[in-house]
Short mmCIF file of C-alpha atoms (C1' of nucleotides) in Angstrom, two decimals:
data_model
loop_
_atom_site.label_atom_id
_atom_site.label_comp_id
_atom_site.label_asym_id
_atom_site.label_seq_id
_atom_site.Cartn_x
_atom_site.Cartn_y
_atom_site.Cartn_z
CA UNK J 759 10.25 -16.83 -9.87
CA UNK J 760 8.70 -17.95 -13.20
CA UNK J 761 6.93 -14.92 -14.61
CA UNK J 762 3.08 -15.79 -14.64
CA UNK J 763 1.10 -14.91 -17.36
CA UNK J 764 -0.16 -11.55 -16.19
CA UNK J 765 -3.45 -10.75 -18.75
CA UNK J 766 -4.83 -14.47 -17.50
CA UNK J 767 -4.16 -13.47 -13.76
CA UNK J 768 -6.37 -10.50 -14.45
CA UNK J 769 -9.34 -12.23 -16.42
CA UNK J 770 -9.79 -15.13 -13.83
CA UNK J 771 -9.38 -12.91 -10.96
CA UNK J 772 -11.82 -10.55 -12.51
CA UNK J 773 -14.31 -13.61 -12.79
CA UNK J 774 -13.79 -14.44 -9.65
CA UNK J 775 -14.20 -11.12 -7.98
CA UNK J 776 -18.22 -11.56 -8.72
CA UNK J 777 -20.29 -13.53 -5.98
CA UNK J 778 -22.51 -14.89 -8.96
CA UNK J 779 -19.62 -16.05 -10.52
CA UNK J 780 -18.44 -17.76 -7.86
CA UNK J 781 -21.41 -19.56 -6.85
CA UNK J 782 -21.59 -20.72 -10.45
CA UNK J 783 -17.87 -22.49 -9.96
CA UNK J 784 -19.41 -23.90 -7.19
CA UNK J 785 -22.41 -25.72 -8.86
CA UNK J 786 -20.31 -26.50 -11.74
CA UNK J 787 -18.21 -28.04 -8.60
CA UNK J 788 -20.72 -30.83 -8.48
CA UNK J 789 -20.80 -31.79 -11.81
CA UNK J 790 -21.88 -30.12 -15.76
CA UNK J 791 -24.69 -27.86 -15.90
CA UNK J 792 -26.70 -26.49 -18.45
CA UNK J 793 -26.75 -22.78 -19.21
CA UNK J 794 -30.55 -22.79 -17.65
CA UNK J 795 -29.20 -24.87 -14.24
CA UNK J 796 -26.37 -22.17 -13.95
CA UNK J 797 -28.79 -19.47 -14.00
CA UNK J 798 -31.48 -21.05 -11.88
CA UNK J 799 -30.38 -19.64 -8.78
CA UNK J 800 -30.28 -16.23 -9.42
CA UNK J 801 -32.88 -13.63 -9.08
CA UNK J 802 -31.82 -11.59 -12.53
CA UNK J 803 -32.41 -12.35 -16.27
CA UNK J 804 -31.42 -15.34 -18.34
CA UNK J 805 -29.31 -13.09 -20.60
CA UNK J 806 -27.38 -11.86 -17.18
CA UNK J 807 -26.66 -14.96 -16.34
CA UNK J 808 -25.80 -15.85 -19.93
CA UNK J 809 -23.27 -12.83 -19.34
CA UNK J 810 -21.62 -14.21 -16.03
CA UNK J 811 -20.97 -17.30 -17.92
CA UNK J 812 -19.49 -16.16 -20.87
CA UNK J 813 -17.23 -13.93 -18.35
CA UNK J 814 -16.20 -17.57 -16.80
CA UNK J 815 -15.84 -19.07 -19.93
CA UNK J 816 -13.05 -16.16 -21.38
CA UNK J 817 -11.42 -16.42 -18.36
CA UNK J 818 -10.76 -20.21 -19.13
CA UNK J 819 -12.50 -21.49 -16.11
CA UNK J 820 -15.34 -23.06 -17.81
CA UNK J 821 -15.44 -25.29 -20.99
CA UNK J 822 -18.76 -25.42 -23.12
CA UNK J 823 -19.98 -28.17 -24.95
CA UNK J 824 -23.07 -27.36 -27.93
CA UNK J 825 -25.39 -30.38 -27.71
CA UNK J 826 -28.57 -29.78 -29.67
CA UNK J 827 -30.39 -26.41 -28.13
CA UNK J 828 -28.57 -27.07 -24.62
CA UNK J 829 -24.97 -25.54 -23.61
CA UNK J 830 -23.35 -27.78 -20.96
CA UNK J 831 -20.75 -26.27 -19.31
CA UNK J 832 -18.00 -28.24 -17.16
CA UNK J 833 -15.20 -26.51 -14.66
CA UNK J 834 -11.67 -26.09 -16.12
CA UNK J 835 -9.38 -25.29 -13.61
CA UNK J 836 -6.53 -25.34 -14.96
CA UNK J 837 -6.34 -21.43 -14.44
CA UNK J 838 -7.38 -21.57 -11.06
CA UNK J 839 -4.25 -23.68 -10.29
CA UNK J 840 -1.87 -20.47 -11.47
CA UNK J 841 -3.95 -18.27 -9.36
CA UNK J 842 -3.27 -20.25 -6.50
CA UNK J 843 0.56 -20.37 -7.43
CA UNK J 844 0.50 -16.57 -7.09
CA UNK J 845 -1.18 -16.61 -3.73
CA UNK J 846 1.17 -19.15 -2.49
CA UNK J 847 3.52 -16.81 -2.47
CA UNK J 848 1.89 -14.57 0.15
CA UNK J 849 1.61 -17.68 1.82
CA UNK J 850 4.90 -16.86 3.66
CA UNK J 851 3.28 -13.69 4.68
CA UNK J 852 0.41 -15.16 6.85
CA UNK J 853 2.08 -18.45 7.92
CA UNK J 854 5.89 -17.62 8.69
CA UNK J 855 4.99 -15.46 11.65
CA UNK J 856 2.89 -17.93 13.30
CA UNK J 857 6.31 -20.02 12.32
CA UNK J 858 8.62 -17.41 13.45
CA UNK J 859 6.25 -17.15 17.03
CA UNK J 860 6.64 -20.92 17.07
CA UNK J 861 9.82 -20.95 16.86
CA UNK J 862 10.55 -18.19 19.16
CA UNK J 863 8.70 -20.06 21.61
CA UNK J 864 10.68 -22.85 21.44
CA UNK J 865 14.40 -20.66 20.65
CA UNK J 866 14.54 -22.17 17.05
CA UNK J 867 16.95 -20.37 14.63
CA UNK J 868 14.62 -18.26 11.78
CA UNK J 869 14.00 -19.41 8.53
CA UNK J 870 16.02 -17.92 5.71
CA UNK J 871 14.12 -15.41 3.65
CA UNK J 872 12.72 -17.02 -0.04
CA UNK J 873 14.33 -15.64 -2.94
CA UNK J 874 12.37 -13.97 -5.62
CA UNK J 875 12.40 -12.48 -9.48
CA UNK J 876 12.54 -9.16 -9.39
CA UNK J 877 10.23 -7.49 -12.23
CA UNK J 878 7.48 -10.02 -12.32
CA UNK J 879 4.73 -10.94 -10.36
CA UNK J 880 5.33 -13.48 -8.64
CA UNK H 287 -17.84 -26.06 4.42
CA UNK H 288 -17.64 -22.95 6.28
CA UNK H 289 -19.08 -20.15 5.01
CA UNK H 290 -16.91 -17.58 3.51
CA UNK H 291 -17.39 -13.37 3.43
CA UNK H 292 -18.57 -12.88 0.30
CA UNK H 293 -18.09 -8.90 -0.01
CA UNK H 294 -14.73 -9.46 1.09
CA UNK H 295 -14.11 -12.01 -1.65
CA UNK H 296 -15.22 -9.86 -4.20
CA UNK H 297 -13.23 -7.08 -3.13
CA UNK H 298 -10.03 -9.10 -3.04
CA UNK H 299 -10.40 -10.75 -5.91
CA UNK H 300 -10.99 -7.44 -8.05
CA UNK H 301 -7.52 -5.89 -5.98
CA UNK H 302 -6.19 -8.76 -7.66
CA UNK H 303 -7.83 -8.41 -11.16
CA UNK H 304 -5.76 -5.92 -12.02
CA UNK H 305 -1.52 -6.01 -12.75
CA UNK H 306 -0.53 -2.37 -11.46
CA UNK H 307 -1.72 -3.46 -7.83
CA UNK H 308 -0.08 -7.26 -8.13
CA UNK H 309 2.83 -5.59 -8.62
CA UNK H 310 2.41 -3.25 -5.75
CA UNK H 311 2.20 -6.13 -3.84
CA UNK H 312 4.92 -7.58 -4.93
CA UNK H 313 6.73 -4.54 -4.15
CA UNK H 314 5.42 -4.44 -0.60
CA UNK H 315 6.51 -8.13 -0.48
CA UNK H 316 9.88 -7.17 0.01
CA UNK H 317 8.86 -5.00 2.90
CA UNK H 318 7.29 -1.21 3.58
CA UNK H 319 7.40 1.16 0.84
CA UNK H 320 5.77 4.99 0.97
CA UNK H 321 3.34 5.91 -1.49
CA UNK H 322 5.47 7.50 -3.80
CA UNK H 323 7.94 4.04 -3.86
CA UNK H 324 4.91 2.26 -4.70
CA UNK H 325 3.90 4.70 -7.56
CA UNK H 326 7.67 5.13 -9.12
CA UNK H 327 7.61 1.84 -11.29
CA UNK H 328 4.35 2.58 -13.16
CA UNK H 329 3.85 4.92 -16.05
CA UNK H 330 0.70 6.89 -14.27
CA UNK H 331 0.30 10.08 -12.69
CA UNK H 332 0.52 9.60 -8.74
CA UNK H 333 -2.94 10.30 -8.20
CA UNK H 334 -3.64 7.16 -10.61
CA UNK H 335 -1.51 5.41 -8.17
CA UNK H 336 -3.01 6.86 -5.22
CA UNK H 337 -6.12 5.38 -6.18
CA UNK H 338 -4.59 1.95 -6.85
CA UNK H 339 -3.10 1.61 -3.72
CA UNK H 340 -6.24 2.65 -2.51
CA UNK H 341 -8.25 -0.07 -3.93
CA UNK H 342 -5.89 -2.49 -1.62
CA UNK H 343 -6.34 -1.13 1.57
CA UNK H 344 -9.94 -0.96 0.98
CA UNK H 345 -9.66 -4.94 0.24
CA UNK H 346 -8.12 -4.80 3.20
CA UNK H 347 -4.82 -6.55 1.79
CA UNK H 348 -2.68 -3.65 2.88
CA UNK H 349 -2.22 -1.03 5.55
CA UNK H 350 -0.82 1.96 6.20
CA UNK H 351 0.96 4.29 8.59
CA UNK H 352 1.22 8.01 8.24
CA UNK H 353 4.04 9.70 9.58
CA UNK H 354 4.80 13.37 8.93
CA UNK H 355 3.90 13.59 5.21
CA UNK H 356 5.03 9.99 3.99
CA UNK H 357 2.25 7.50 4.04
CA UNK H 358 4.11 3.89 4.63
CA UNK H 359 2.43 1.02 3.48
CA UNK H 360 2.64 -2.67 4.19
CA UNK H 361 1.23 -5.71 3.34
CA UNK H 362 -1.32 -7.11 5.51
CA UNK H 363 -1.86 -10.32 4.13
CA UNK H 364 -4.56 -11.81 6.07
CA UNK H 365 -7.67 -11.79 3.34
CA UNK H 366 -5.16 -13.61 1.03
CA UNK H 367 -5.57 -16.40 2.78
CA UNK H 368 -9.05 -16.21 2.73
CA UNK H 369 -9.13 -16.08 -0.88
CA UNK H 370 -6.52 -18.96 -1.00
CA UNK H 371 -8.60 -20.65 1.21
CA UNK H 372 -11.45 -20.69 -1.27
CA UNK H 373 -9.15 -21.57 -4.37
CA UNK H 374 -7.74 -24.70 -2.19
CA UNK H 375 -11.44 -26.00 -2.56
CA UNK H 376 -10.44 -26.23 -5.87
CA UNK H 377 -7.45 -27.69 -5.97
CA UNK H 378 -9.25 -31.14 -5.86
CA UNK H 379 -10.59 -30.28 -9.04
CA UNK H 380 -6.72 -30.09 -11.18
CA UNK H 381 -5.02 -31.95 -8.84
CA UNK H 382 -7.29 -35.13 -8.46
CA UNK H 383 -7.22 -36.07 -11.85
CA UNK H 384 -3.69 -36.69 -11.82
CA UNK H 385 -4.25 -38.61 -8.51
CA UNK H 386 -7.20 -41.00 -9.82
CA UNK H 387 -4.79 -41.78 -12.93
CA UNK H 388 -2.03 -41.97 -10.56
CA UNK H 389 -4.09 -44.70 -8.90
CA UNK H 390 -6.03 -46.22 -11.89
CA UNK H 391 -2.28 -46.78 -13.24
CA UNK H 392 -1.04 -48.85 -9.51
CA UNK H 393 -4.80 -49.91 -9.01
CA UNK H 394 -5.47 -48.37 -5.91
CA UNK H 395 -8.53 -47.23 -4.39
CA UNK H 396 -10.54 -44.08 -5.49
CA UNK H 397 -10.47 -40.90 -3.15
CA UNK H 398 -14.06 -40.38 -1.57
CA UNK H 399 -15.78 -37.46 -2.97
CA UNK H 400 -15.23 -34.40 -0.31
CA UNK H 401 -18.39 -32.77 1.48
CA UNK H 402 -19.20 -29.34 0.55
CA UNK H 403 -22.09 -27.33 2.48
CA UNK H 404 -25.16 -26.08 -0.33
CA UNK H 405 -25.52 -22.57 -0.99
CA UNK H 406 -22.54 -20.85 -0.28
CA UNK H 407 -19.07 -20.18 -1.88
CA UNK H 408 -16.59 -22.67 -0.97
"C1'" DC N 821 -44.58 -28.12 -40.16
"C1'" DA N 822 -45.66 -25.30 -36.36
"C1'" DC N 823 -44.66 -24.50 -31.87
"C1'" DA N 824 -41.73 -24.77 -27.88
"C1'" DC N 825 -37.32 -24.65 -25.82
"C1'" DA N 826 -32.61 -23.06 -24.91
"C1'" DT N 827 -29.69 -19.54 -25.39
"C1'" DT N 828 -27.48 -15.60 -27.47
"C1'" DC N 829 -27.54 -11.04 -29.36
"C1'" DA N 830 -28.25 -6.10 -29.69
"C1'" DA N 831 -29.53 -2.00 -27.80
"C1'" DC N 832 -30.12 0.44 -23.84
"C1'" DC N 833 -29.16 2.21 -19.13
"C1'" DA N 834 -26.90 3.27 -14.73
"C1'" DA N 835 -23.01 2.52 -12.15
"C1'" DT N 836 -18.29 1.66 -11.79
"C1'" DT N 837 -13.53 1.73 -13.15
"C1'" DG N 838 -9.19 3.67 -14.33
"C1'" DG N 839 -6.92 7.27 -16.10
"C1'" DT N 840 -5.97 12.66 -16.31
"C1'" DT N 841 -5.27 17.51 -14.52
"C1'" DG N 842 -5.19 21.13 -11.31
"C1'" DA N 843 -6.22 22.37 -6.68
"C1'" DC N 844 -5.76 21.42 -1.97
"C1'" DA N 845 -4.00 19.91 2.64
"C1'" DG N 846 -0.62 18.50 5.88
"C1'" DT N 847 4.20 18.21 6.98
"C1'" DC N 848 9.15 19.30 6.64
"C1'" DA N 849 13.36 21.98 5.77
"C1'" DC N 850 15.79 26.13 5.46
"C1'" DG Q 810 7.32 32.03 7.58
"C1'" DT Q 811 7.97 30.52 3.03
"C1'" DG Q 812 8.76 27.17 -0.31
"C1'" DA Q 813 9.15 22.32 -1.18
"C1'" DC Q 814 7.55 17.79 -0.57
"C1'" DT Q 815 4.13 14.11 -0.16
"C1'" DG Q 816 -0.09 12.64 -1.21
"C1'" DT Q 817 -5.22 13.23 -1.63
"C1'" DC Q 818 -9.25 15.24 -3.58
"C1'" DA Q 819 -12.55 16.78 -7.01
"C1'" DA Q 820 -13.97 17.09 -11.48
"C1'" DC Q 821 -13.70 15.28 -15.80
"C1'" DC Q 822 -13.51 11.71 -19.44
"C1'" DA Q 823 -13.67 7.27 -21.91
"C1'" DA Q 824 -14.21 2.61 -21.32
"C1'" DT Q 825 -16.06 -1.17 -18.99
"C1'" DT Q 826 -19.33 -3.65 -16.23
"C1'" DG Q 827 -23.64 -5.66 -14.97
"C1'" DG Q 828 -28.22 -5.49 -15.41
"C1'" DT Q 829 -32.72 -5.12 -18.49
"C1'" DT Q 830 -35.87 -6.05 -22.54
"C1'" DG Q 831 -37.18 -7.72 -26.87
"C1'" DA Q 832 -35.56 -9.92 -30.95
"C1'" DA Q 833 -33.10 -13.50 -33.14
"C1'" DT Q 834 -31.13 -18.07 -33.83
"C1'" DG Q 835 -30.65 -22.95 -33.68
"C1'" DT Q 836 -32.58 -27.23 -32.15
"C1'" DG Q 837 -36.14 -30.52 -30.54
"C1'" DT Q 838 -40.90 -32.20 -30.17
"C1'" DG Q 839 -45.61 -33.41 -31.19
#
DNA sequence: CACACATTCAACCAATTGGTTGACAGTCAC
DNA sequence: GTGACTGTCAACCAATTGGTTGAATGTGTG
C-alpha cells in the first residue's frame, strides 16, 4: 500500500480532532468566509478563533486569500481526500463482517483477505 | 444531515493525530496483538506505549481482553466509520470538481447542490 | 487625515500531551 | 513460595495546546 505522507496525516487529523474546527469546515462548506464570519459563531475571542484557523490553514485544509483588511478563506480538501484513503482501509473492518454474515446467510464462499505494505501506514 | 457525536469525533480524530498509534492500528489490522507486540516496533519505554494504546481504547477504536497477565488487544473499528462518515461529507468537495469538468467537457447537466442540516458537524 | 475596521501578534496562563523512570500489582513458571 | 513476566501507575518534565487581553499592523472610509 502506497506509504501516505505520515506528518500531513497528523496535522489534518489534529485539526480535525477540535469541534470548533470542524464546525468551521463546515461553514466554509457553504461557501468563503471571512476571518470575522468564521469566528462569529463561537463564544471565545477573535484572536482564538484567529488561532483555530491558522491551525486549519497549516494543516492545508483551508486556503486564504488577503483582500484589503479582510482574509477570505475557502476549503481545500485536497488533504481530507488522503485522510479518507487511510480510513478506507478500516473500511474492511466494519463492512466485511456484515459481508461475511451476508454471505454466511446465504452459504457464499469468503472473500480473500486484502493484501497490505508492511511498515507503513496504510 | 444527521447529527454526529461530537466528543467522540474529537477523540478519534486526536487517536489518529498522532503516527505511533496509526501504526498500532495498523498492527492490530492484521489481527490481535498483546501489549507488549504493540509496543516492540517503537523506540519508547513501554509505559510510553501503554499510554498510547491507551489513548485508543479510550477513543473507543480498540478493545481489549485480559487474560492471565497478557492484555490482548483488537481493533474495534466501529467509530472509524463514524469519522469516515463525516469525511464522506466531504468528498463532494475534491471529488465534484472533477465531476462538473467531467460534465462541462460532455455538456451534461450540473449535480444539485446536496442538503446539509445548520449547526452541526456533518 | 483621522478614525474605524479586520485581523494578527505577543505575552500570559492553565490544562493537556507525550515522554521518562522507578515502583507497584497481578499472573505464571519452576 | 520465589522469581520472572506483563503491564500499569505515579510523579516528574518539557513541549504543546487553547484560551485570554492588550497592542500592533494594514486597509478602508468619511
Amino acid at each position: 500500500m502506497v506509504e501516505q505522507d505520515s506528518p500531513q496525516l497528523d496535522s489534518v487529523f489534529h485539526a480535525l480532532s477540535d469541534n470548533t474546527r470542524r464546525r468551521m469546515l463546515r461553514d466554509l462548506a457553504d461557501g468563503e468566509r471571512t476571518v470575522g464570519q468564521l469566528a462569529e459563531p463561537f463564544a471565545m475571542s477573535l484572536a482564538a478563533a484567529s488561532k483555530h484557523i491558522k491551525v486549519l490553514e497549516s494543516a492545508g485544509l483551508i486556503r486564504r486569500e488577503v483582500r484589503g483588511r479582510t482574509h477570505l478563506c475557502r476549503l481545500d480538501p485536497g488533504p481530507l481526500s488522503n485522510a479518507q484513503r487511510w480510513l478506507t482501509f478500516y473500511e474492511a473492518f466494519w463492512t466485511d463482517r456484515l459481508s461475511v454474515l451476508d454471505r454466511l446467510l446465504r452459504e457464499s464462499p469468503l472473500p480473500a483477505p486484502p493484501t497490505t505494505d508492511k511498515d507503513a501506514d496504510p
